[in-house]
Amino acid sequence: MASETMKEELLPSRTYEVLNGRIMNLIDGQEAMRQAIEKALQTQRYSVAWLSKNYGTDLEQLVGKSLDYAKSEVKRMISETFAADKRIIDVEVTNIDEMNKTDLAVYVNISTSFGKVAVVKEVTT
C-alpha cells in the first residue's frame, strides 16, 4: 500500500468586489484580503448556519460592558476572529480610542500573505 502525502495549499484570495450591495468586479490579492477581513469583522460568530463556527467575531458580547472591560478584551477577540485563516500572519491592535461613552474605535494592522491591511473597527459596548 502506497502512502499518500497530503500537501497543504494556500487558497487563492480571488473574490467578487461588492460595492453598495452589488457585485462590481473580480478582485484578488491584498484588496480581496481587505474585503475578507472586513466581512469577518462584520459577521457575528454563529449567526449564519452555513458558516464555520470559526468564522466571524464575538465583539457583540461587549455590548453592555464597561469601556475598561471592552478595552481589555477587544484585542483578544479581534485576534481570535482571524485565528483560523491561514492567510493571516499577524494581528496587531495599534490603538483604541474612546469615541463616546459607549463606542470604541479600534485600529488594527493585519499582516497577510498578500501584504498588510489596516482597518478601523467600531465597537459598541
Coordinates of C-alpha atoms in Angstrom, one line a residue:
M1 CA 0.0 0.0 0.0
A2 CA 1.5 3.3 -1.1
S3 CA 1.5 6.1 1.5
E4 CA -0.2 9.3 0.4
T5 CA 1.3 12.6 1.2
M6 CA -1.0 15.5 1.6
K7 CA 0.3 18.9 0.7
E8 CA -1.3 22.0 2.3
E9 CA -2.1 24.6 -0.3
L10 CA -2.8 28.3 0.3
L11 CA -6.2 29.1 -1.1
P12 CA -6.4 32.0 -3.6
S13 CA -7.9 35.2 -2.4
R14 CA -9.9 35.9 -5.6
T15 CA -13.4 37.0 -4.9
Y16 CA -16.0 39.5 -6.1
E17 CA -15.8 43.2 -5.2
V18 CA -19.0 44.2 -3.6
L19 CA -19.9 47.9 -3.5
N20 CA -23.3 49.1 -2.1
G21 CA -24.6 45.5 -2.2
R22 CA -23.8 45.0 -5.9
I23 CA -21.1 42.8 -7.4
M24 CA -18.8 45.0 -9.4
N25 CA -15.6 43.2 -10.4
L26 CA -13.3 40.3 -9.6
I27 CA -10.5 41.3 -7.1
D28 CA -7.5 39.4 -5.9
G29 CA -4.6 39.7 -3.5
Q30 CA -4.4 42.4 -0.9
E31 CA -7.7 44.0 -2.0
A32 CA -9.5 40.7 -1.7
M33 CA -8.0 40.2 1.7
R34 CA -9.2 43.6 2.8
Q35 CA -12.7 42.6 1.9
A36 CA -12.4 39.2 3.6
I37 CA -11.1 40.9 6.8
E38 CA -13.9 43.5 6.8
K39 CA -16.6 40.8 6.2
A40 CA -15.2 38.7 9.1
L41 CA -15.3 41.7 11.4
Q42 CA -18.9 42.5 10.4
T43 CA -20.2 38.9 10.9
Q44 CA -21.3 37.8 14.3
R45 CA -19.9 34.3 15.0
Y46 CA -22.6 31.6 14.9
S47 CA -25.1 33.9 13.3
V48 CA -25.1 32.2 9.9
A49 CA -25.8 28.5 10.0
W50 CA -23.8 27.6 6.9
L51 CA -20.6 29.4 8.0
S52 CA -17.9 27.7 10.0
K53 CA -18.1 28.1 13.8
N54 CA -14.6 29.6 13.5
Y55 CA -15.8 32.5 11.2
G56 CA -16.8 35.9 12.5
T57 CA -16.3 37.8 15.7
D58 CA -17.6 37.7 19.2
L59 CA -17.5 41.5 19.7
E60 CA -21.2 41.7 20.2
Q61 CA -20.5 40.1 23.7
L62 CA -19.1 43.5 24.7
V63 CA -22.5 45.2 24.4
G64 CA -23.5 46.4 27.9
K65 CA -20.0 46.0 29.3
S66 CA -17.8 48.9 30.6
L67 CA -15.3 50.6 28.3
D68 CA -12.5 49.4 30.5
Y69 CA -13.6 45.8 30.2
A70 CA -14.1 46.2 26.4
K71 CA -10.6 47.7 26.0
S72 CA -9.1 44.7 27.9
E73 CA -10.9 42.1 25.7
V74 CA -11.1 43.7 22.3
K75 CA -7.5 42.8 21.3
R76 CA -8.0 39.1 22.1
M77 CA -11.4 39.0 20.4
I78 CA -10.2 40.6 17.2
S79 CA -7.2 38.2 17.1
E80 CA -9.5 35.2 17.6
T81 CA -11.6 36.4 14.6
F82 CA -8.7 35.6 12.3
A83 CA -7.1 32.6 14.1
A84 CA -8.4 30.0 11.6
D85 CA -7.5 31.9 8.5
K86 CA -4.1 30.7 7.4
R87 CA -3.6 33.7 5.1
I88 CA -3.4 35.9 8.2
I89 CA 0.1 36.0 9.6
D90 CA -0.2 38.6 12.5
V91 CA -2.9 40.8 14.0
E92 CA -1.8 43.9 15.8
V93 CA -4.2 46.3 17.6
T94 CA -2.3 49.6 17.4
N95 CA -4.7 52.0 19.1
I96 CA -8.0 52.0 20.9
D97 CA -9.9 55.4 21.0
E98 CA -13.0 56.2 23.0
M99 CA -15.4 57.8 20.6
N100 CA -18.1 58.5 23.2
K101 CA -19.5 56.8 26.4
T102 CA -20.3 53.5 24.6
D103 CA -18.2 53.3 21.5
L104 CA -14.6 52.4 20.7
A105 CA -12.6 52.9 17.5
V106 CA -10.1 50.0 17.3
Y107 CA -7.2 50.5 14.9
V108 CA -5.8 47.2 13.6
N109 CA -2.8 46.3 11.3
I110 CA -3.2 42.8 9.8
S111 CA -0.2 41.1 8.1
T112 CA -1.4 38.7 5.5
S113 CA 0.3 36.5 2.9
F114 CA -0.7 39.2 0.4
G115 CA 0.6 42.2 2.3
K116 CA -0.5 44.5 5.2
V117 CA -4.1 45.6 5.7
A118 CA -5.1 48.4 8.1
V119 CA -8.6 48.6 9.3
V120 CA -10.6 50.6 11.9
K121 CA -13.4 48.7 13.7
E122 CA -16.0 50.5 15.7
V123 CA -17.1 48.5 18.7
T124 CA -20.2 49.3 20.8
T125 CA -20.2 48.5 24.5

